[in-house]
mmCIF file of C-alpha atoms in Angstrom:
data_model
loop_
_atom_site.group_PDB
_atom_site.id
_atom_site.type_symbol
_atom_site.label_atom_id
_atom_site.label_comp_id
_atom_site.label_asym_id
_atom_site.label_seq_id
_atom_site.Cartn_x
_atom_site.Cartn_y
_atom_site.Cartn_z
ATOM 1 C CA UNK A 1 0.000 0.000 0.000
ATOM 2 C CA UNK A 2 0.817 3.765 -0.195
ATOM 3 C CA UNK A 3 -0.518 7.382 0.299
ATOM 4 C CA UNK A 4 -2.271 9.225 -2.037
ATOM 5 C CA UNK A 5 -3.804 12.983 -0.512
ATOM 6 C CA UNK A 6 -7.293 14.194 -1.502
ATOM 7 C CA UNK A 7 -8.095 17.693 -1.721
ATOM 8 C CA UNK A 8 -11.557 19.040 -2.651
ATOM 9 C CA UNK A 9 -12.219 22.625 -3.617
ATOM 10 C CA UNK A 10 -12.383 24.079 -0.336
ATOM 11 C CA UNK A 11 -9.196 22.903 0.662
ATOM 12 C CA UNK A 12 -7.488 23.830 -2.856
ATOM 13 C CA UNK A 13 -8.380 27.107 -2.357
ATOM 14 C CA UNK A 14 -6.594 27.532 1.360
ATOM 15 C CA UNK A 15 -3.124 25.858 -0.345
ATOM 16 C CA UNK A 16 -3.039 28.135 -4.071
ATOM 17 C CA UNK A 17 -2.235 31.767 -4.180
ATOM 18 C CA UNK A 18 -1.958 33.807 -7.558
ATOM 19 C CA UNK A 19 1.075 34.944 -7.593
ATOM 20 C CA UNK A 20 2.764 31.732 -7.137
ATOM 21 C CA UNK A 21 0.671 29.801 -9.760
ATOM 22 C CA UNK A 22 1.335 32.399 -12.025
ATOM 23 C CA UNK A 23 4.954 31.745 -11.455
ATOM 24 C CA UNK A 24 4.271 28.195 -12.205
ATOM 25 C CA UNK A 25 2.276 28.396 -14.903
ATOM 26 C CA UNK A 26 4.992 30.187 -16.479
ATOM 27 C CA UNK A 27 7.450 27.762 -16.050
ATOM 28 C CA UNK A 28 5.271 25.129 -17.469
ATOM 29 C CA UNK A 29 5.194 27.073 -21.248
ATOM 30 C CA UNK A 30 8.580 26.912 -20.161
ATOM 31 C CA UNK A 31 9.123 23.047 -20.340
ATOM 32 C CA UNK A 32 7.013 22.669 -22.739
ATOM 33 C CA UNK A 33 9.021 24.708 -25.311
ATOM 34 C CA UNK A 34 12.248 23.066 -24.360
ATOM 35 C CA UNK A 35 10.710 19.507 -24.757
ATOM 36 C CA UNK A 36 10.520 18.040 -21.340
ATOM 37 C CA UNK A 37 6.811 19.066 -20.852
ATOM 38 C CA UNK A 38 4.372 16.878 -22.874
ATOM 39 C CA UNK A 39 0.808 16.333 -24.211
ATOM 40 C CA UNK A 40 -0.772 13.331 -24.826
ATOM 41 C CA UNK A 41 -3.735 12.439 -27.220
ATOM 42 C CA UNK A 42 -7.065 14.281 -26.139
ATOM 43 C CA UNK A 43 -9.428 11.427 -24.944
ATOM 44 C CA UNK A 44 -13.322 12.521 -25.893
ATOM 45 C CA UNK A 45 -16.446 10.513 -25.671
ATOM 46 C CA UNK A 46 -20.182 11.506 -25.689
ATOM 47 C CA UNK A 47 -22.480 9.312 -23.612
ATOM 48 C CA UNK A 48 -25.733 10.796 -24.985
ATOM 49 C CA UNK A 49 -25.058 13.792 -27.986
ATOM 50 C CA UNK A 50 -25.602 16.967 -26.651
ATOM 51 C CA UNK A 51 -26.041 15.817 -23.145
ATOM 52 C CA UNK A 52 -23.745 14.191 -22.064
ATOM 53 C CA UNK A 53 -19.627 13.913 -22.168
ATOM 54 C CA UNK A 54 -16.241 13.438 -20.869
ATOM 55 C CA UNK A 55 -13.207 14.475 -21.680
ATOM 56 C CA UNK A 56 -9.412 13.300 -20.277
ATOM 57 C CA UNK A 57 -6.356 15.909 -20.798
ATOM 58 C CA UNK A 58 -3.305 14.755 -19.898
ATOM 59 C CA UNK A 59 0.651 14.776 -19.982
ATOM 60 C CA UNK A 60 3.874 14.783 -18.103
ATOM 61 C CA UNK A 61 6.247 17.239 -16.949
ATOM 62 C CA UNK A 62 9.776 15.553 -16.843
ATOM 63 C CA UNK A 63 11.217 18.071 -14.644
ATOM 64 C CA UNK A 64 9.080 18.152 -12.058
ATOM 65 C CA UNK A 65 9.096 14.364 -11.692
ATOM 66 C CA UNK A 66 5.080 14.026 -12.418
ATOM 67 C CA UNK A 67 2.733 13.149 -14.863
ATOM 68 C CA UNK A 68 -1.092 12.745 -14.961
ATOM 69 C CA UNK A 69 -4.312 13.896 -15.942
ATOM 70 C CA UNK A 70 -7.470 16.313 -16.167
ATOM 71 C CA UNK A 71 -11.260 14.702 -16.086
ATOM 72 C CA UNK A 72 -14.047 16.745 -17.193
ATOM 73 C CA UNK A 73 -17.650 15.446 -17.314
ATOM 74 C CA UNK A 74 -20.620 17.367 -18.487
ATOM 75 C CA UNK A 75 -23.613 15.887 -17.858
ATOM 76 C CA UNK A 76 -27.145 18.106 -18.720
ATOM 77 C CA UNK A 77 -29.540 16.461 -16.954
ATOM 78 C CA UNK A 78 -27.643 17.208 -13.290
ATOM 79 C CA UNK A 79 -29.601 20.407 -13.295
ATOM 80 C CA UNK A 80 -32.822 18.443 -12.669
ATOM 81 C CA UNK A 81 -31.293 16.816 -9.981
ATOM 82 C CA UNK A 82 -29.679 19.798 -8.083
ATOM 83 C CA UNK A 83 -25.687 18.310 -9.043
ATOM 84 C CA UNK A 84 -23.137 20.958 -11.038
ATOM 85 C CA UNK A 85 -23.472 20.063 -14.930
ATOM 86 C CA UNK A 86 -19.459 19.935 -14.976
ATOM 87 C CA UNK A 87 -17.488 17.908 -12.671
ATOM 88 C CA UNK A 88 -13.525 18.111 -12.942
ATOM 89 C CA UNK A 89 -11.053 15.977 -11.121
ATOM 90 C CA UNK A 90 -7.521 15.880 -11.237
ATOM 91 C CA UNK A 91 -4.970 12.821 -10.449
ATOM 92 C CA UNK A 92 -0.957 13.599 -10.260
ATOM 93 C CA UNK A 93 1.795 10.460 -10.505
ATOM 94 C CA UNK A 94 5.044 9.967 -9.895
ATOM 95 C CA UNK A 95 7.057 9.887 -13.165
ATOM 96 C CA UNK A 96 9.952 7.596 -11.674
ATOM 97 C CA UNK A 97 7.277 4.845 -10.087
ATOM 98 C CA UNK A 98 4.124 5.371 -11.535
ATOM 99 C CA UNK A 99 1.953 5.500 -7.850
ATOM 100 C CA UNK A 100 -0.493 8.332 -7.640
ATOM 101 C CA UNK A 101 0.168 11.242 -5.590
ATOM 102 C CA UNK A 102 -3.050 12.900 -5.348
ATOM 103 C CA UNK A 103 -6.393 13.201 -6.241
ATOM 104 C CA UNK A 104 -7.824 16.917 -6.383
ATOM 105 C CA UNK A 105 -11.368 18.960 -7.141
ATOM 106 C CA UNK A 106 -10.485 20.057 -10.570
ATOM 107 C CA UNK A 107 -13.001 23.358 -10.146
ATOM 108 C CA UNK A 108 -10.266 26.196 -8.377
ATOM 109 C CA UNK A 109 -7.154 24.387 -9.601
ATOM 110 C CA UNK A 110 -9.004 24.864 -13.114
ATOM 111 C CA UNK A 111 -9.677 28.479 -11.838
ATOM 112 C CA UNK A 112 -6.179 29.658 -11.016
ATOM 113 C CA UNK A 113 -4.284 28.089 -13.471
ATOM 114 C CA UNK A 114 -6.639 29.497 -16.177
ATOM 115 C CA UNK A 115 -6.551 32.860 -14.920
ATOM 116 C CA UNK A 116 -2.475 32.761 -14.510
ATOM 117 C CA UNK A 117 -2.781 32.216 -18.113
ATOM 118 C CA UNK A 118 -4.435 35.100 -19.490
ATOM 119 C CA UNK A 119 -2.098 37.117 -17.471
ATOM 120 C CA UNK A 120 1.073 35.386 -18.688
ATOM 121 C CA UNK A 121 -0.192 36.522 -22.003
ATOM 122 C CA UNK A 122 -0.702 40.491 -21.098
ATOM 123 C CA UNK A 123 2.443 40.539 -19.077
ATOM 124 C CA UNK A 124 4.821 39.329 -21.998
ATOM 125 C CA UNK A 125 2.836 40.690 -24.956
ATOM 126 C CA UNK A 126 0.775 44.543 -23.466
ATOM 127 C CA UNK A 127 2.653 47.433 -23.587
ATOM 128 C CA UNK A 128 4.518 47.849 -20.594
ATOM 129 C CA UNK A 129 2.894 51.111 -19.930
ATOM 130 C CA UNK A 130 -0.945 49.864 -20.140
ATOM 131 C CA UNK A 131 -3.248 51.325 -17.734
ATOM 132 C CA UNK A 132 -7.049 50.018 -18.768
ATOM 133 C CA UNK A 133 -7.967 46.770 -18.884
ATOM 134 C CA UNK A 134 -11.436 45.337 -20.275
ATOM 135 C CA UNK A 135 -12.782 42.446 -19.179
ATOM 136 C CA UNK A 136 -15.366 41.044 -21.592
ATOM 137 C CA UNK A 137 -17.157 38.089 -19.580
ATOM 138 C CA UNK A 138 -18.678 38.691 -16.070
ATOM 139 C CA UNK A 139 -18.915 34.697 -15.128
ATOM 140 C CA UNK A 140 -17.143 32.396 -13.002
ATOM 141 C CA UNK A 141 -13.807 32.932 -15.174
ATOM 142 C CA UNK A 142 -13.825 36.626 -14.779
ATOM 143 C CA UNK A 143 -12.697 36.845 -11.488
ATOM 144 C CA UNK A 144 -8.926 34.753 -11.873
ATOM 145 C CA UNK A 145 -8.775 36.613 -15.061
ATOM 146 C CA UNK A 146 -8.713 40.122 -13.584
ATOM 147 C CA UNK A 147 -7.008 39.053 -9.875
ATOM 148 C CA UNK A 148 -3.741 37.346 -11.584
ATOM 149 C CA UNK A 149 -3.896 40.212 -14.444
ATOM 150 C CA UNK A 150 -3.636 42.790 -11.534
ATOM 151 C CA UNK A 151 -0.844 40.889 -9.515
ATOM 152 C CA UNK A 152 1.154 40.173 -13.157
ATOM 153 C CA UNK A 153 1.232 43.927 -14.733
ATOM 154 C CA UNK A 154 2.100 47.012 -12.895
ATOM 155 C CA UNK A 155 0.701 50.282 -14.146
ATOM 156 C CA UNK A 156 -3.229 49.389 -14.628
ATOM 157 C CA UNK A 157 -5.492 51.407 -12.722
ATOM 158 C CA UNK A 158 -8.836 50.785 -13.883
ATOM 159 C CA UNK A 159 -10.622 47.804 -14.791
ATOM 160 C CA UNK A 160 -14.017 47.951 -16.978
ATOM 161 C CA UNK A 161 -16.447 45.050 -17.058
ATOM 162 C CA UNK A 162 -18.867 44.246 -19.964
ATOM 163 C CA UNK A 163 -20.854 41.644 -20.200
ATOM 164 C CA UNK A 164 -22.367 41.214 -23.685
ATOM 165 C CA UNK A 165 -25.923 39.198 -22.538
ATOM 166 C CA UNK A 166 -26.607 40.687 -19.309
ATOM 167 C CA UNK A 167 -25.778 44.303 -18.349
ATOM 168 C CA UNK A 168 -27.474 44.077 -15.116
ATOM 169 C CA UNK A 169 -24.528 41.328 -14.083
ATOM 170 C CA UNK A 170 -21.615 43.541 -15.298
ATOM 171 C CA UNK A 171 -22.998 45.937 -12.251
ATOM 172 C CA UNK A 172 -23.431 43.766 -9.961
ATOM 173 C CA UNK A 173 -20.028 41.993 -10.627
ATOM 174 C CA UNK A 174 -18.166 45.446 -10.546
ATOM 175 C CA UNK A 175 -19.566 46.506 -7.634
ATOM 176 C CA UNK A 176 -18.610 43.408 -5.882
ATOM 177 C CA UNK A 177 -15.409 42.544 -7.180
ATOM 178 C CA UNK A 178 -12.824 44.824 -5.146
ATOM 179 C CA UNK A 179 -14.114 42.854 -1.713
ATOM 180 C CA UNK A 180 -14.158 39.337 -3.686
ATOM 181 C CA UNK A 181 -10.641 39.688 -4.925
ATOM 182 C CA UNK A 182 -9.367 40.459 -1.418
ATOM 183 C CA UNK A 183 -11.378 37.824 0.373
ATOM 184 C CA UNK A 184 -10.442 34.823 -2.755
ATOM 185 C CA UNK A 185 -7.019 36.031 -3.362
ATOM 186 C CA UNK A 186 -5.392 37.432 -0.355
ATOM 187 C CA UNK A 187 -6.464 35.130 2.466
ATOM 188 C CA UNK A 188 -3.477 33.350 2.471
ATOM 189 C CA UNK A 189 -0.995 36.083 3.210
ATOM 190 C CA UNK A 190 0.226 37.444 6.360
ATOM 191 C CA UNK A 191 -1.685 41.339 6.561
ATOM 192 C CA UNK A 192 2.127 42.395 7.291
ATOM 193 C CA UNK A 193 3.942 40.545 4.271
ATOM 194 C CA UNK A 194 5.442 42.542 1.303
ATOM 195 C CA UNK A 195 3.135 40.762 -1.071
ATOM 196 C CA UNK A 196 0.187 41.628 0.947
ATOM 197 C CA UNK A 197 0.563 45.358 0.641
ATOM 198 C CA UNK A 198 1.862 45.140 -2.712
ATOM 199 C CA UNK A 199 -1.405 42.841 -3.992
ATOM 200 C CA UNK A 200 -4.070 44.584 -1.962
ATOM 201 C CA UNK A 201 -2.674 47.781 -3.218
ATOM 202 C CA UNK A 202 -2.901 46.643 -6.878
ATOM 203 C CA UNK A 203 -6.614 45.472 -6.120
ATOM 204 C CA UNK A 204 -7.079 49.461 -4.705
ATOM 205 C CA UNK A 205 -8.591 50.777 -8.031
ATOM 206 C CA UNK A 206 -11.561 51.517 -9.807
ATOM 207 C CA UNK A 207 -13.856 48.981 -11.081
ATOM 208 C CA UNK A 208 -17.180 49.765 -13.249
ATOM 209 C CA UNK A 209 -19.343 48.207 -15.891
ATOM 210 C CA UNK A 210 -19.559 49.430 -18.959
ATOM 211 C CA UNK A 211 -22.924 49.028 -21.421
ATOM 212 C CA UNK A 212 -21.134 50.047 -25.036
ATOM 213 C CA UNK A 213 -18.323 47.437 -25.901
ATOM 214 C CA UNK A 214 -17.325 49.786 -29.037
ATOM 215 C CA UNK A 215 -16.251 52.535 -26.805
ATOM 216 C CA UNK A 216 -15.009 50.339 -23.972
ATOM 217 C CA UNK A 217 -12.348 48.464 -26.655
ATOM 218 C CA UNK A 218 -11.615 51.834 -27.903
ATOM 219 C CA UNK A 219 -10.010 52.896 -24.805
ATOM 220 C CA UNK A 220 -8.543 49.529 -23.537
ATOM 221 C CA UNK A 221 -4.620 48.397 -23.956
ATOM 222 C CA UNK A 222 -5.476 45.345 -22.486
ATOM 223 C CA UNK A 223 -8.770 43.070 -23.505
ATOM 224 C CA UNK A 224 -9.432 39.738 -21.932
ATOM 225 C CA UNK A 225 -12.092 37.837 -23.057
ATOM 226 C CA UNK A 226 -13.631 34.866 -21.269
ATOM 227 C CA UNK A 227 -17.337 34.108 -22.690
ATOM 228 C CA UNK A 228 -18.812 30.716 -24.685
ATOM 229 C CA UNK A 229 -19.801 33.082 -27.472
ATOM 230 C CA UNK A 230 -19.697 31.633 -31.194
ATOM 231 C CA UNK A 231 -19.716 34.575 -32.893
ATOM 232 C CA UNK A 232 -17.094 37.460 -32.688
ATOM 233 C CA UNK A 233 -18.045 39.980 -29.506
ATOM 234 C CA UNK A 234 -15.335 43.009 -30.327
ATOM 235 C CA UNK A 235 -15.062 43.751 -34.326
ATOM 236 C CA UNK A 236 -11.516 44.822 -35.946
ATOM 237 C CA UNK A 237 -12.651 48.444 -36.407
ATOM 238 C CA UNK A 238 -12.665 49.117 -32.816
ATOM 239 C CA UNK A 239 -9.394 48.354 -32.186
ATOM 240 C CA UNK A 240 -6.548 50.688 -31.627
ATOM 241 C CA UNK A 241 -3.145 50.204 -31.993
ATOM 242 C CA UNK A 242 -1.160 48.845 -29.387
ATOM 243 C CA UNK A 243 -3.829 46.718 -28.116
ATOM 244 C CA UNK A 244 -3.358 43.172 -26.257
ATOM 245 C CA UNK A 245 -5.416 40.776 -26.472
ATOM 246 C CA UNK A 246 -6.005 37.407 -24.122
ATOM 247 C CA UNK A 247 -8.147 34.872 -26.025
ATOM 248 C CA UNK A 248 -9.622 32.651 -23.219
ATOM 249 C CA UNK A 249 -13.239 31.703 -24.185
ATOM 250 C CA UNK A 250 -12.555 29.541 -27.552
ATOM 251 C CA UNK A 251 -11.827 26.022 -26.133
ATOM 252 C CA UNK A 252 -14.050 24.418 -28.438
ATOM 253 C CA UNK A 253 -14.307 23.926 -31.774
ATOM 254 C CA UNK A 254 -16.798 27.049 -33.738
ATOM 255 C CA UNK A 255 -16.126 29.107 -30.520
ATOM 256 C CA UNK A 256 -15.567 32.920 -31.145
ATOM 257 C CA UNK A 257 -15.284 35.885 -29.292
ATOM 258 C CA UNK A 258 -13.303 38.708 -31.456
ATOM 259 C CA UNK A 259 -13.700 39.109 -35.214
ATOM 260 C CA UNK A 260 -11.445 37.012 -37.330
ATOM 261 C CA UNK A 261 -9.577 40.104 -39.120
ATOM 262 C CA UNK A 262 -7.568 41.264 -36.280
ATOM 263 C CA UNK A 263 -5.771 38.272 -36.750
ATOM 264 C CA UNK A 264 -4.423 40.070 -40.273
ATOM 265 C CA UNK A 265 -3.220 43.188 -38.264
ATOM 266 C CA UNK A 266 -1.976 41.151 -35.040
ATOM 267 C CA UNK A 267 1.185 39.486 -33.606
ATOM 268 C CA UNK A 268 -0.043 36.243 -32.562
ATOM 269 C CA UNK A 269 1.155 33.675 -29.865
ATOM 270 C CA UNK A 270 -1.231 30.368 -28.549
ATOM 271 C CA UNK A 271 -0.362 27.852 -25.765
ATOM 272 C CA UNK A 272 -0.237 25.033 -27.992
ATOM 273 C CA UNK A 273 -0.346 25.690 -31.805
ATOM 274 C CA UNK A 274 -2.999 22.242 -33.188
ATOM 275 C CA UNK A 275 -5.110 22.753 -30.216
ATOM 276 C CA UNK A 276 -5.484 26.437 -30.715
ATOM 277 C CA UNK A 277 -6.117 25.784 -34.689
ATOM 278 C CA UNK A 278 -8.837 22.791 -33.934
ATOM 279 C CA UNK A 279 -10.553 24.679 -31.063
ATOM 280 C CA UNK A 280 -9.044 28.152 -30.205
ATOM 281 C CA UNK A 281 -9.769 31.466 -31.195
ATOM 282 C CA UNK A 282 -7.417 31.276 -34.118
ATOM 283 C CA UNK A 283 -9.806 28.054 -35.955
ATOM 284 C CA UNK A 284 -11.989 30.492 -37.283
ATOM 285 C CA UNK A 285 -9.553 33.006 -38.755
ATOM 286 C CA UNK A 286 -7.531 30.442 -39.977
ATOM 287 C CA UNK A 287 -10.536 28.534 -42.012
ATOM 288 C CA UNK A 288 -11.485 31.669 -43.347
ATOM 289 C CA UNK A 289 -8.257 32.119 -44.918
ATOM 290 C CA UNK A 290 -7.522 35.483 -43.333
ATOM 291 C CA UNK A 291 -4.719 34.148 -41.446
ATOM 292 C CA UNK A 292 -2.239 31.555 -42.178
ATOM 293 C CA UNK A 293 -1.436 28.633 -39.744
ATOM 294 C CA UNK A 294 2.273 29.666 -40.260
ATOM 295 C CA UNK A 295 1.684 33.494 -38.925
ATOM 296 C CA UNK A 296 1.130 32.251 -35.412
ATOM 297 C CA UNK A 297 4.463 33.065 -34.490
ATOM 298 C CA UNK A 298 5.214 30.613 -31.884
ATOM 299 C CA UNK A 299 3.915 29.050 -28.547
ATOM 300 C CA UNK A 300 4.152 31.736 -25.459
ATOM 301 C CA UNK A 301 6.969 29.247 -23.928
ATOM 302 C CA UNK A 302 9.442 30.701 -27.407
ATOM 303 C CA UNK A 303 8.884 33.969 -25.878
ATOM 304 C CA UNK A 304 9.236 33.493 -22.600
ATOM 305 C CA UNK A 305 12.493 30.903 -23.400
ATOM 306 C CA UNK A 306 13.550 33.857 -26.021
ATOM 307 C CA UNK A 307 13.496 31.983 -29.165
ATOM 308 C CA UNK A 308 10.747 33.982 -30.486
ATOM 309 C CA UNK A 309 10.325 37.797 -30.144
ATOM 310 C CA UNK A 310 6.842 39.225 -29.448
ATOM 311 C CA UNK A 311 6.216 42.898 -29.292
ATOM 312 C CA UNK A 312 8.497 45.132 -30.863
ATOM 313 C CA UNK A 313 6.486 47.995 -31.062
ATOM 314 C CA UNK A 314 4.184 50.106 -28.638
ATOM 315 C CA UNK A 315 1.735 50.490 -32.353
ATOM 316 C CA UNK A 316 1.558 46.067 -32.242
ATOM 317 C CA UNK A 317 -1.520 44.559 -31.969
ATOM 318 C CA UNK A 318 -0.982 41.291 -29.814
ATOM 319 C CA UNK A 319 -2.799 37.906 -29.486
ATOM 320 C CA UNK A 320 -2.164 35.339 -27.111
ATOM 321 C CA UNK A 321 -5.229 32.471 -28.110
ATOM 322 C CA UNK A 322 -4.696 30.364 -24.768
ATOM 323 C CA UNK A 323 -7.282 27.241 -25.056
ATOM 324 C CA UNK A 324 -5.475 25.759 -21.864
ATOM 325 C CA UNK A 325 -3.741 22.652 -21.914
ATOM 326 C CA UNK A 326 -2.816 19.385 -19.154
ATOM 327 C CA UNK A 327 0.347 20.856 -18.131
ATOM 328 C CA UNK A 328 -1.409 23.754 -16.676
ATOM 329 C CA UNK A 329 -3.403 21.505 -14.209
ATOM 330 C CA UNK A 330 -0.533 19.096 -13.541
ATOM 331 C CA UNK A 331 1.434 22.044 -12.381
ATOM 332 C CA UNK A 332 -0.911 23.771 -10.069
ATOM 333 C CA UNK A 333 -2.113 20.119 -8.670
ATOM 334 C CA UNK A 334 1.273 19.182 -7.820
ATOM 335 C CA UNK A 335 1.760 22.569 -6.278
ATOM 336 C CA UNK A 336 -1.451 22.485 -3.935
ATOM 337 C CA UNK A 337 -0.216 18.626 -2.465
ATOM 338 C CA UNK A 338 2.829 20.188 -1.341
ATOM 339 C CA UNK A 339 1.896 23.105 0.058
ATOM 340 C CA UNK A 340 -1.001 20.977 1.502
ATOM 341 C CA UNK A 341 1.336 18.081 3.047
ATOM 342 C CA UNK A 342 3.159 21.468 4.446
ATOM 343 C CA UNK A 343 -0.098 22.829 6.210
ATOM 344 C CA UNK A 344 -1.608 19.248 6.843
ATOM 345 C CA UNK A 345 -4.552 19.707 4.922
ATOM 346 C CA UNK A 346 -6.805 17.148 3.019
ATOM 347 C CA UNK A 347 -6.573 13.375 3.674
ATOM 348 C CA UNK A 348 -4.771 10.739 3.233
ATOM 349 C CA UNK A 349 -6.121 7.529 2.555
ATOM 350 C CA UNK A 350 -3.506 4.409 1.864
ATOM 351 C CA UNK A 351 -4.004 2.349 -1.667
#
């Protein structure tokens, strides 16, 4: 027999802060570029068509001594039943053995890591100097998007919320937000850390919905979206120069959320090049023919390894189409069980 730990979502949250999983998260585009951080073959089946699925992400991460896996169900009729639609569970193994490590709630890991992403994106490809952010997508994702955004880049001061369906929610979320990201995102850290001040005074600005996306993009440097739409949300005439933007929504294939023909004017990067062509933001633009598969110019680990260069001008229009990938989850899972052996949290059953 041996240990394995068990975390659920409650307890993931108490072991994962931002900053750190951003750090993380950057080191696994890191691996991944230089070859010892890999993908296997996506695993999809559909129990009923449109009702019910599963899908299993996985990979391994030679350097960190693990590999493992992602499992996401969907199933529709859990609504009827009072259950979550999508259940997500994680399992971590030792690379040099093969036992299992842990077995984690897949829902905050997912969370973290996914926000960590979109920031990775704005902090290697906005202009250094960018002050407004936009946040297109007022749901569950919205919230990691704009907390690890705020903790990664240093000069934004106001954050704008628009939420294409449902104005009413953009208020609501905006008015909230400032007290969620300090009770989500700083709980961990001692009030008289370094990091404390220096998060809870990035998380010190101003917040508001905005109704008209046109004007919002307009006036934005950096634009994240994070929505299931399938058609494009922000169209290529509202875009200035300089712009970033983090793709985060299109994870699927005929998902869309920004109009195809920015791709001609932009600099574009993805977190894995066939799954952003088969499901990312960057299918549609490429079917269309207004963009060639061989303009993406490389994975965000070249730039962050410096084999690929991304902005080179404050007038560049960037993309980073992040459709999120195994490593991600392997990462941040292996990061909570140690930090949660550390603080003695979750349980540990013997196999």
């Amino acid at each position: 027999m041996y240990p394995i730990r068990i975390l659920n979502q409650e307890q993931t949250e108490k072991v994962l802060d931002m900053k750190t999983v951003i750090a993380d998260i950057e080191e696994v585009y890191s691996m991944k570029s230089r070859g010892v951080g890999k993908l296997f073959p996506l695993v999809f089946h559909e129990f009923e068509p449109g009702a019910a699925d599963m899908d299993i992400k996985s990979g391994l991460l030679e350097e960190a001594g693990i590999f493992g896996l992602k499992l996401v169900s969907w199933f529709s009729g859990n609504a009827s039943i009072g259950m979550p639609l999508l259940t997500g569970t994680v399992m971590v193994f030792d690379i040099s053995t093969g036992k299992p490590l842990g077995l984690l709630s897949a829902e905050h890991l997912t969370g973290m890591r996914t926000g960590a992403a979109g920031a990775i994106g704005a902090k290697r490809l906005a202009r250094q100097d960018s002050e407004n952010l936009l946040m297109v997508g007022a749901g569950h994702q919205a919230k990691y998007q704009i907390a690890a955004s705020l903790i990664a880049l240093d000069n934004i001061k106001k954050v704008r919320i628009c939420d294409p369906l449902d104005n009413a929610n953009a208020a609501s979320f905006a008015a909230k937000i400032k007290s969620v990201l300090t009770g989500s995102f700083l709980s961990g850290y001692d009030t008289a850390s370094e990091d404390y001040r220096a998060i809870a005074e990035k998380f010190n600005i101003l917040f508001e919905a905005v109704e008209n996306m046109q004007s919002a993009v307009e006036d934005s440097d950096v634009i994240i979206t994070a929505t299931p739409s399938h058609k494009p949300l922000i169209q290529c005439d509202w875009v200035r120069e300089g712009t970033h933007f983090s793709c985060i929504g299109a994870d699927m294939t005929g998902k869309q959320e920004i109009d195809e023909r920015i791709f001609s004017r932009a600099k574009v990067f993805v977190d894995d090049v066939e799954q952003a062509l088969n499901v990312g933001e960057c299918e549609i633009p490429v079917k269309k023919g207004v963009m060639a598969k061989e303009s993406i110019i490389g994975e965000i680990g070249d730039l962050i390894c410096g084999i690929k260069e991304g902005r080179s001008s404050d007038n560049d229009i960037t993309v980073f189409d992040s459709t999120g990938i195994a490593l991600q989850d392997l990462m941040v899972a292996s990061r909570a069980l140690k930090s949660a052996e550390e603080k003695n949290i979750g349980s540990v059953v013997e196999l």
